[in-house]
Amino acid sequence: MEREKDWKQQEHIPMLGAAYYPEDWDEAEQEKDIEWMRKAGMKVVRMAEFAWHCMEPREGEFHFDWLHRVIDRLKEAGIMVILGTPSATPPIWLEELDPDMRRWNHDHRQETHGGRRHCCSNNDTYNQYSLRIAEKMAQEFGREETLLGWQIDNEIDVQSDGCFCDSCVDKFHAYLEEKYKTIEELNRRWNLNLFSQAYDRFEQIPAPERSWHNPHLLFEWFRFQADSQIGFIRRQAEVLRAYSDKPIGTDMMPMMGIDYEKMAGFLDVMQFNHYNTEENLKDVPFWFDLLRPLKNRPFWNTETATCWNGSTCIGQSVKPDGFCRVNSWLPIALGGESNMYWLWRQHWAGHELMHGSVMSAAGRPLPVFAEVQRTAEEFDKAAEFIAGTQVETEAALHVSSTNSGLQAVQEIVPEPGAGDILTPYLYRVQQYFYQPMVQSGLRPDVIGAGKELEGYRLLVSPVMLTLEEADLQSRIADWVRKGGVWVVGPMTDIRDDIGAHYRDRAMGMVEELTGVALTYQIPDAEHRMKAVWSNGEEFIVNEWLQLYDVPENAEVLARVSEGYSTAIGKALAAKIKVGNGCVILVGTFPDREDMLRLMEIACRESGVKPLRHSASVTAVRRGGSQRGYIALEHDGQPATFVPEMKVKDILTGVEYAAGEEIAMKPYDVKVLAEV
Amino acid sequence: MEREKDWKQQEHIPMLGAAYYPEDWDEAEQEKDIEWMRKAGMKVVRMAEFAWHCMEPREGEFHFDWLHRVIDRLKEAGIMVILGTPSATPPIWLEELDPDMRRWNHDHRQETHGGRRHCCSNNDTYNQYSLRIAEKMAQEFGREETLLGWQIDNEIDVQSDGCFCDSCVDKFHAYLEEKYKTIEELNRRWNLNLFSQAYDRFEQIPAPERSWHNPHLLFEWFRFQADSQIGFIRRQAEVLRAYSDKPIGTDMMPMMGIDYEKMAGFLDVMQFNHYNTEENLKDVPFWFDLLRPLKNRPFWNTETATCWNGSTCIGQSVKPDGFCRVNSWLPIALGGESNMYWLWRQHWAGHELMHGSVMSAAGRPLPVFAEVQRTAEEFDKAAEFIAGTQVETEAALHVSSTNSGLQAVQEIVPEPGAGDILTPYLYRVQQYFYQPMVQSGLRPDVIGAGKELEGYRLLVSPVMLTLEEADLQSRIADWVRKGGVWVVGPMTDIRDDIGAHYRDRAMGMVEELTGVALTYQIPDAEHRMKAVWSNGEEFIVNEWLQLYDVPENAEVLARVSEGYSTAIGKALAAKIKVGNGCVILVGTFPDREDMLRLMEIACRESGVKPLRHSASVTAVRRGGSQRGYIALEHDGQPATFVPEMKVKDILTGVEYAAGEEIAMKPYDVKVLAEV
Amino acid sequence: MEREKDWKQQEHIPMLGAAYYPEDWDEAEQEKDIEWMRKAGMKVVRMAEFAWHCMEPREGEFHFDWLHRVIDRLKEAGIMVILGTPSATPPIWLEELDPDMRRWNHDHRQETHGGRRHCCSNNDTYNQYSLRIAEKMAQEFGREETLLGWQIDNEIDVQSDGCFCDSCVDKFHAYLEEKYKTIEELNRRWNLNLFSQAYDRFEQIPAPERSWHNPHLLFEWFRFQADSQIGFIRRQAEVLRAYSDKPIGTDMMPMMGIDYEKMAGFLDVMQFNHYNTEENLKDVPFWFDLLRPLKNRPFWNTETATCWNGSTCIGQSVKPDGFCRVNSWLPIALGGESNMYWLWRQHWAGHELMHGSVMSAAGRPLPVFAEVQRTAEEFDKAAEFIAGTQVETEAALHVSSTNSGLQAVQEIVPEPGAGDILTPYLYRVQQYFYQPMVQSGLRPDVIGAGKELEGYRLLVSPVMLTLEEADLQSRIADWVRKGGVWVVGPMTDIRDDIGAHYRDRAMGMVEELTGVALTYQIPDAEHRMKAVWSNGEEFIVNEWLQLYDVPENAEVLARVSEGYSTAIGKALAAKIKVGNGCVILVGTFPDREDMLRLMEIACRESGVKPLRHSASVTAVRRGGSQRGYIALEHDGQPATFVPEMKVKDILTGVEYAAGEEIAMKPYDVKVLAEV
């Protein structure tokens, strides 16, 4: 038997872990599993998230012994646990207590038992029993020595277009009445003179089933449904907190449906699941850059695949050597303290039988096992550096759930690809703005509307249709006047808080702040318009143009040179000094090269100093008890990174001079501490 | 204040106008809007089509003052008005009076409040209140001096596959009983021995929800639903006519669902909306050629976009310089008297916030503003020529809503592209027949089955599955015998009036009229069959072949030369003298070059004389108080037009000799009067 | 009048025939039709399959005279008949007796009257009346001299995802209770601890409407629905057998939804419909190879098109000369005794008006008529050879409805193409295994799990996820030990009988039988892994790899050479002696060339001797009263066939030497008897 440990979380950071379903296996198999976990170097396992029926097989009859036994066995192996509340998968006896508990879809068909998240987060009975099982778990495990923290529910989000049960519709009406006070005010703000849509009473307002609905109704429905999920999580957080001082979070997926800032308000730790593959690994840092500024403590990457995804595996491919390792390092580099795989051992029956894991259903290691072991060893080597340093940056990029929602329902931004209505917004922000920023050596905090701007010197706000959120209009104006450099992307500040046009001006505050006039807005999917930089070089225009008449003091960076006759000569990009700061207008979705050039100008103006590395490198400055960098090659190509000071790679012991171009292999990981 | 005008419509022809929604704006903004209208040269605005709630906010409480004030302000600015009855958008208090008012879809889900045209045109309550508001408007505005005319409802059509409410199903049964008299007769005509489908009573016949339905049932359902919309419009027309002598119409969209001839029967003026873009501007003349022969008075182009379409604009592109101008001229050239934009000023909230317009929501002119102004000035210059002349032609092309419906539901013609079930019929008629006709200098009237044939010398009838409509079989036979030249396209005259095959012959009347026998019908999507003209040159065969055994007196124009062995040598195209006229059979969808050649033969035979111009020119002979032409370049390319007499361009003053090849620039407009 | 015939079936073999709908035509037309049938050489017509309403227009009122008259007329023309029971198309009076008779779909919408197979095969009333009409027909026609046999219903299959009526759901619960006995056992076997899905009572288990359902539930639903169709057919078979000694069958379509072995158990003759075209004619032999071993008597090809398919013909093309002939010969060559066209004469109204046929609705012959005549003449010439010989083979290929269902619902095999959930399984079996086998000169019986293995020397089992069916695990082991050569394809023997993983081993019986260990299973859609044969030549890997650690006595045929590091060097294919036989493991979907090479090894090992011919030839050894071959070119290309003995072509009289390379023209047919 091992010596008694002091279960301080710090000793485990950075943590490698996995999801485990002890309810799948008898105790003999559990023993074997835990022995393999120890071999692999696991420090934490996530459990219980779907195990309601095992914990409460009949109403009010609670069984926690089996879970205690697993926790104890894991403790013996030096492994901590995260416990999930099981509200995503209610037992059938519970669903039978209230015929409306399961979600009603927009076509008035109800979900059936099966799957997950099929119940309505606004249903009273469902809430009541979800809170009770959470409370019981908190009482039972809240002070458990090896409990690292709580995960509430699982991947909560608005399912499809929400729930259309009577309870949801009633609460939607209450939400509208709370916000608009009178039906006359709602009619006025939504402009319901149009199409004779005006309502006499809030109760007349339909949930948006079929019909060509008013976009403001769609927007409010979308906000209401998203906020309903936040409320469901908050209620559980309050119950857990009453009995446990362990950090509380909920593991979320990469969508902008739910407002991350609102959710972060009452949680202790951000938790995040992703299943990105080689094709889109470059998009994962965006989410870590978004999670980092939400809380003052490191986030947890609660789920990622070791080797392949999904219920089905045919149609996929094994990932290359080194992918699992760099994928595991990414959250650690960018401000997290853990990386956990889904799942430890393949299920033997039921759903998702073919999902990648660490161990097969037969209890044999998968090909990726050795890579997992190596990663665990490296985490240990770098533990002191990781625990003693944080990510440092002076740049920020705006992203807002409100603006995502506005665009999705306002019929403004159709899907460039397929699928989710939220995709187009994220696609444009990531593709046209975030990617060029990080490729040019910046490491922006991706911030919501509510985030304080103090401490940033450079702020980029693309496609922020409305700035009427969290007092942004005046807060940005103040920050610019005090010296901030603000890059205003296309489609920013052109709508009010529910997506209506301004009637007496074209922009909410930018025109007044800078003295420009937004003259024309022109769609241009086919590149009929051309523009040039002030030195005559081409500025490539994509999808949309906003053209400005600018004041005397403005420096026009780019103008229209060809296309519709009345637009030629109008300013497409311009820089205007405002107080001690400046505003840089960009009236289109810029090509990568043009955005890199704009970022050069913005860095020069703001004094922000980018790192030097290849485009396929994710790099970050870290400071605190030491200084240094983490640099990861995320695209499977040879690359380079240049440190600004003399450093030593903690993983290999190799030293590099300041300014030396360090060669990185495909999927390479460098943890560089100043020496 | 301006001098009192004599509000005669003629002074305003040709009219440039726009849709305007005064219910969107307060009176101060209205003043500004009207001032900009005057600057732009607007002569007419369309209003009130969706403003029911503003006119009758509560049952029986009517408010027309606000509309009177706008009409008065417009009058001061010299602008006439068209008023729409608002039945497309009933207020919510009305919808609450009858729970079945909103349309029931084929999946037994009901429309909700929101959007437009979501109510059932067969619903009694909806009809009653729609007629009352129309009557009130007629009483209020029917004699208004500046009222140019009425528009009933908006873009009425069969929504999706129609309404499945009890009232519709009952009326469908009544429709069937009226037509077939006994259930035995219906069973017999639909051949319901097949699949044991026979009914015992009319009430057993289902509305065509799911299941693989009998095609004749589908056809009748489709006719019934289309006719229900016509009835809805007719009832309103009768009410309006009781109080107003202004011309009455309804603005329609380019589909063949509704029978345009039936609709024209009780209307005064044809109204038409289109949103074609550069890609399909060439298809717009088809609709104007169709509208022109329906009534003895010029039609109105009630809606078109200035610069881009739709609720969403991203994904589109600004149109080229000159496009708006030529698009505005097209209806004028082809027999209309007005062109109106949708919409004057972008909505500030609600639906369709990104649609192209003349003014932005902020009250600023769009880039296209100057082009609109220029077009208005040109309309004035050409006013005398336009008002004093009409389009002249001796050729006609058959199009029939019955045949469109037959093909759509008879599973005969699958979609070459996507979407609407009606598309394939129109696509084939336009692509294979109409386009080559107009490109070869013909300007056909596009006529329905009921149109008198007297006055035409050349008639083309493609894909007219049945000629058992409006006595066409005998009327065409008479007309041919008297000297007409009839081109019989593929799939014409091969079915009875509900789409059944003939059992004792392959064609309804053509075999008897000409002495030919239709031997084989062969599908050929992959061009396995080849044919040659009588001189051995290739005749390119598309999609389908009808092969004929011909009598002695026939001239075989083309024969099968390769492909399935038993078909080789059969006649694909032939000319047969009949009385003083002749019949030209064309047993396939011909390639453009082959159709041009057939048209040469048909013109020679009939004495019809085509104009000479490039393929991208829309040209028209006009005669009346003067003689001349209008020629428009519609495809953005350099082109030429050759006048038959000496002419002067009314817009530029330049003169051209008879037979001179006039160079036209992309999107050029020439209004040429004889000098 | 003709002389009295002795109506022995043998005289008619091989039979050319067609479907005929006398209910479509009056008696005068029937006379003409039968005269044309005689000219064409028809020997049998299929009738009555949809004629319920004509036979029983009102409940209990039976009319068979009309059908007797047709049968008599056909008899005069020397034509036999097959009669269909009409249960696919109940009359509307029957549907009205029970409001639940028509199928309820998964979205709780009910089918309407129209189409076919729209009623629930588990509905009691529907069953009762279906059995009564079958009984009446059996009594009326069961001893008819020219009755060749019975066809029950038409193309029965699970419609969409089955019927969701209360009766089906109740019977589903009974099915589950019968199989699992207790709900605890079901919970355990389905692993319903996962996602808290456990049930307390069988009645709680939902039919699988929306929601992300447990795959074992989906699998059982699928089995239950498929078995319900089998039960529906069996009940009718029992009734027919009581009054008739003619062979009974049901005409089926090429899917693996319904278990063909179960169905064959109580039928006398297999019947099969197909509508393959040039593009996929090569897939048709698979189905004939599957039908042949199911019964001891030759099968009937009950439906195929003469010249084009479908309700709609535009979009198709006339087939090439010779296609109809070779298509008609295929079933005869491969073990059938008849080929029948759908349909004799185009319907004149109702559904499917454009389907290819022998005669047009107008009663005129189609272009293909002469080819039909020629085929009939050839059938006569070859009659003695066909009747006296059978197909001979020593190889078999496994296909199982259970395994098809497991893969479809277990989320293992996504669709490579589109559409049907069953497609991927068949696609892989046919593409990777069947096609290379037949192209290399083998003529496998395609056998189900229950088929006896005695008599085969070579057995190929690809993608047989479970071998826990019909005692296959031990039966195969015995057969191998006695000398059989078993090729174990990828994804075989890796699941239990409901699709669960084994927990204590990776394969059910192969590891124990051979001493191998299945080390890794790796998806590889993008060909990241490479492998080589033992001589270093490339072995191309597709989609999926199973890698083995092999015992000393194994001969490794191929190994991984590149890709994920820990997999390099593992065995991909291996040969292991077991008793007197051997097992050949193939851990991937092999490319054609690699499969041909594996088949060479397997043939050498087993002593099976392939035929020699081009890849586009379907060839077969026949033996019995004579010896010989039939060789058909199915792909429209020049090809060759090499007989092993001296033969004469019965159709042309030409003789060929043993070993001579016989040149075959596109779509050529050679019937070669030993001389």
CSV table of N, CA and C in Angstrom, one decimal, chain B residues 20-82:
chain,number,residue,atom,x,y,z
B,20,TYR,N,-43.5,51.9,-51.0
B,20,TYR,CA,-43.2,52.7,-49.9
B,20,TYR,C,-44.0,52.3,-48.7
B,21,TYR,N,-43.4,52.3,-47.5
B,21,TYR,CA,-44.1,51.8,-46.3
B,21,TYR,C,-44.2,53.0,-45.3
B,22,PRO,N,-45.1,53.9,-45.5
B,22,PRO,CA,-45.2,55.0,-44.6
B,22,PRO,C,-45.4,54.6,-43.1
B,23,GLU,N,-46.0,53.4,-43.0
B,23,GLU,CA,-46.2,52.9,-41.6
B,23,GLU,C,-44.9,52.6,-40.9
B,24,ASP,N,-43.8,52.6,-41.6
B,24,ASP,CA,-42.5,52.4,-41.1
B,24,ASP,C,-41.9,53.7,-40.4
B,25,TRP,N,-42.4,54.8,-40.8
B,25,TRP,CA,-41.7,56.1,-40.6
B,25,TRP,C,-42.6,57.2,-40.0
B,26,ASP,N,-42.1,58.0,-39.2
B,26,ASP,CA,-42.9,59.1,-38.6
B,26,ASP,C,-43.0,60.2,-39.7
B,27,GLU,N,-43.9,61.2,-39.5
B,27,GLU,CA,-44.2,62.1,-40.5
B,27,GLU,C,-43.0,62.9,-41.0
B,28,ALA,N,-42.1,63.2,-40.0
B,28,ALA,CA,-40.9,64.0,-40.4
B,28,ALA,C,-40.1,63.3,-41.4
B,29,GLU,N,-39.9,62.0,-41.1
B,29,GLU,CA,-39.1,61.1,-42.1
B,29,GLU,C,-39.8,61.0,-43.4
B,30,GLN,N,-41.2,60.9,-43.4
B,30,GLN,CA,-41.9,60.9,-44.6
B,30,GLN,C,-41.7,62.1,-45.5
B,31,GLU,N,-41.6,63.2,-44.9
B,31,GLU,CA,-41.4,64.5,-45.6
B,31,GLU,C,-40.0,64.4,-46.3
B,32,LYS,N,-39.0,63.9,-45.6
B,32,LYS,CA,-37.7,63.8,-46.2
B,32,LYS,C,-37.7,62.8,-47.3
B,33,ASP,N,-38.4,61.7,-47.1
B,33,ASP,CA,-38.5,60.6,-48.1
B,33,ASP,C,-39.1,61.1,-49.4
B,34,ILE,N,-40.2,61.9,-49.3
B,34,ILE,CA,-40.9,62.4,-50.5
B,34,ILE,C,-40.0,63.4,-51.2
B,35,GLU,N,-39.2,64.2,-50.4
B,35,GLU,CA,-38.3,65.1,-51.1
B,35,GLU,C,-37.3,64.4,-51.9
B,36,TRP,N,-36.8,63.3,-51.4
B,36,TRP,CA,-35.8,62.5,-52.1
B,36,TRP,C,-36.5,61.8,-53.3
B,37,MET,N,-37.8,61.4,-53.2
B,37,MET,CA,-38.5,60.8,-54.3
B,37,MET,C,-38.6,61.8,-55.5
B,38,ARG,N,-38.9,63.0,-55.1
B,38,ARG,CA,-39.0,64.0,-56.1
B,38,ARG,C,-37.6,64.2,-56.9
B,39,LYS,N,-36.6,64.2,-56.1
B,39,LYS,CA,-35.2,64.3,-56.7
B,39,LYS,C,-34.9,63.2,-57.6
B,40,ALA,N,-35.4,62.0,-57.2
B,40,ALA,CA,-35.1,60.8,-58.0
B,40,ALA,C,-36.0,60.7,-59.3
B,41,GLY,N,-37.1,61.5,-59.3
B,41,GLY,CA,-38.0,61.4,-60.5
B,41,GLY,C,-39.1,60.4,-60.4
B,42,MET,N,-39.4,60.0,-59.2
B,42,MET,CA,-40.5,59.0,-59.0
B,42,MET,C,-41.9,59.6,-59.4
B,43,LYS,N,-42.7,58.8,-60.1
B,43,LYS,CA,-44.0,59.3,-60.5
B,43,LYS,C,-45.1,58.6,-59.8
B,44,VAL,N,-44.8,57.4,-59.2
B,44,VAL,CA,-45.8,56.7,-58.5
B,44,VAL,C,-45.2,55.9,-57.4
B,45,VAL,N,-46.0,55.8,-56.3
B,45,VAL,CA,-45.6,54.8,-55.2
B,45,VAL,C,-46.7,53.9,-54.9
B,46,ARG,N,-46.3,52.6,-54.6
B,46,ARG,CA,-47.2,51.6,-54.1
B,46,ARG,C,-47.2,51.6,-52.6
B,47,MET,N,-48.4,51.5,-52.0
B,47,MET,CA,-48.5,51.6,-50.6
B,47,MET,C,-49.6,50.7,-50.0
B,48,ALA,N,-49.5,50.5,-48.7
B,48,ALA,CA,-50.6,49.9,-47.9
B,48,ALA,C,-50.8,48.4,-48.1
B,49,GLU,N,-50.0,47.7,-48.9
B,49,GLU,CA,-50.3,46.3,-49.2
B,49,GLU,C,-50.2,45.4,-47.9
B,50,PHE,N,-49.5,45.8,-46.9
B,50,PHE,CA,-49.4,45.0,-45.7
B,50,PHE,C,-49.8,45.8,-44.4
B,51,ALA,N,-50.6,46.9,-44.6
B,51,ALA,CA,-50.9,47.8,-43.5
B,51,ALA,C,-52.2,47.6,-42.9
B,52,TRP,N,-52.8,46.4,-42.9
B,52,TRP,CA,-54.1,46.2,-42.4
B,52,TRP,C,-54.2,46.7,-40.9
B,53,HIS,N,-53.2,46.3,-40.1
B,53,HIS,CA,-53.3,46.7,-38.7
B,53,HIS,C,-53.3,48.2,-38.5
B,54,CYS,N,-52.6,48.9,-39.3
B,54,CYS,CA,-52.7,50.4,-39.2
B,54,CYS,C,-54.1,50.9,-39.6
B,55,MET,N,-54.7,50.2,-40.6
B,55,MET,CA,-56.0,50.7,-41.1
B,55,MET,C,-57.1,50.2,-40.2
B,56,GLU,N,-57.0,49.1,-39.6
B,56,GLU,CA,-58.0,48.5,-38.7
B,56,GLU,C,-57.4,47.8,-37.5
B,57,PRO,N,-56.9,48.6,-36.6
B,57,PRO,CA,-56.2,48.0,-35.5
B,57,PRO,C,-57.0,47.1,-34.6
B,58,ARG,N,-58.3,47.4,-34.5
B,58,ARG,CA,-59.2,46.6,-33.8
B,58,ARG,C,-60.4,46.3,-34.7
B,59,GLU,N,-61.1,45.2,-34.5
B,59,GLU,CA,-62.2,44.9,-35.4
B,59,GLU,C,-63.2,46.0,-35.6
B,60,GLY,N,-63.3,46.4,-36.8
B,60,GLY,CA,-64.3,47.4,-37.2
B,60,GLY,C,-64.0,48.8,-36.9
B,61,GLU,N,-62.7,49.0,-36.4
B,61,GLU,CA,-62.3,50.4,-36.1
B,61,GLU,C,-61.3,50.8,-37.2
B,62,PHE,N,-61.7,51.7,-38.1
B,62,PHE,CA,-60.9,52.0,-39.3
B,62,PHE,C,-60.2,53.3,-39.1
B,63,HIS,N,-58.9,53.4,-39.5
B,63,HIS,CA,-58.1,54.6,-39.5
B,63,HIS,C,-57.5,54.8,-40.8
B,64,PHE,N,-57.9,55.8,-41.5
B,64,PHE,CA,-57.4,56.1,-42.9
B,64,PHE,C,-56.7,57.4,-43.0
B,65,ASP,N,-56.8,58.2,-41.9
B,65,ASP,CA,-56.2,59.6,-41.9
B,65,ASP,C,-54.7,59.6,-42.3
B,66,TRP,N,-54.0,58.7,-41.6
B,66,TRP,CA,-52.6,58.7,-41.8
B,66,TRP,C,-52.2,58.4,-43.3
B,67,LEU,N,-53.0,57.6,-43.9
B,67,LEU,CA,-52.8,57.3,-45.3
B,67,LEU,C,-53.2,58.5,-46.2
B,68,HIS,N,-54.3,59.1,-45.9
B,68,HIS,CA,-54.7,60.3,-46.6
B,68,HIS,C,-53.6,61.3,-46.6
B,69,ARG,N,-53.0,61.5,-45.4
B,69,ARG,CA,-52.0,62.5,-45.3
B,69,ARG,C,-50.8,62.2,-46.2
B,70,VAL,N,-50.4,60.9,-46.3
B,70,VAL,CA,-49.3,60.6,-47.1
B,70,VAL,C,-49.6,60.8,-48.6
B,71,ILE,N,-50.8,60.4,-49.0
B,71,ILE,CA,-51.3,60.6,-50.3
B,71,ILE,C,-51.3,62.1,-50.7
B,72,ASP,N,-51.7,62.9,-49.8
B,72,ASP,CA,-51.7,64.3,-50.0
B,72,ASP,C,-50.3,64.9,-50.2
B,73,ARG,N,-49.4,64.5,-49.3
B,73,ARG,CA,-48.0,64.9,-49.5
B,73,ARG,C,-47.4,64.5,-50.8
B,74,LEU,N,-47.7,63.3,-51.2
B,74,LEU,CA,-47.2,62.8,-52.5
B,74,LEU,C,-47.8,63.6,-53.6
B,75,LYS,N,-49.0,63.9,-53.5
B,75,LYS,CA,-49.7,64.6,-54.5
B,75,LYS,C,-49.0,66.0,-54.7
B,76,GLU,N,-48.7,66.6,-53.6
B,76,GLU,CA,-48.0,67.9,-53.7
B,76,GLU,C,-46.7,67.7,-54.4
B,77,ALA,N,-46.1,66.5,-54.3
B,77,ALA,CA,-44.8,66.3,-55.0
B,77,ALA,C,-45.0,65.8,-56.4
B,78,GLY,N,-46.2,65.7,-56.8
B,78,GLY,CA,-46.5,65.3,-58.2
B,78,GLY,C,-46.5,63.8,-58.4
B,79,ILE,N,-46.7,63.1,-57.3
B,79,ILE,CA,-46.6,61.6,-57.3
B,79,ILE,C,-47.9,60.9,-57.1
B,80,MET,N,-48.2,60.0,-58.0
B,80,MET,CA,-49.5,59.2,-57.9
B,80,MET,C,-49.3,58.0,-57.0
B,81,VAL,N,-50.4,57.3,-56.7
B,81,VAL,CA,-50.2,56.2,-55.8
B,81,VAL,C,-51.0,55.0,-56.4
B,82,ILE,N,-50.5,53.8,-56.0
B,82,ILE,CA,-51.2,52.5,-56.2
B,82,ILE,C,-51.5,52.0,-54.8
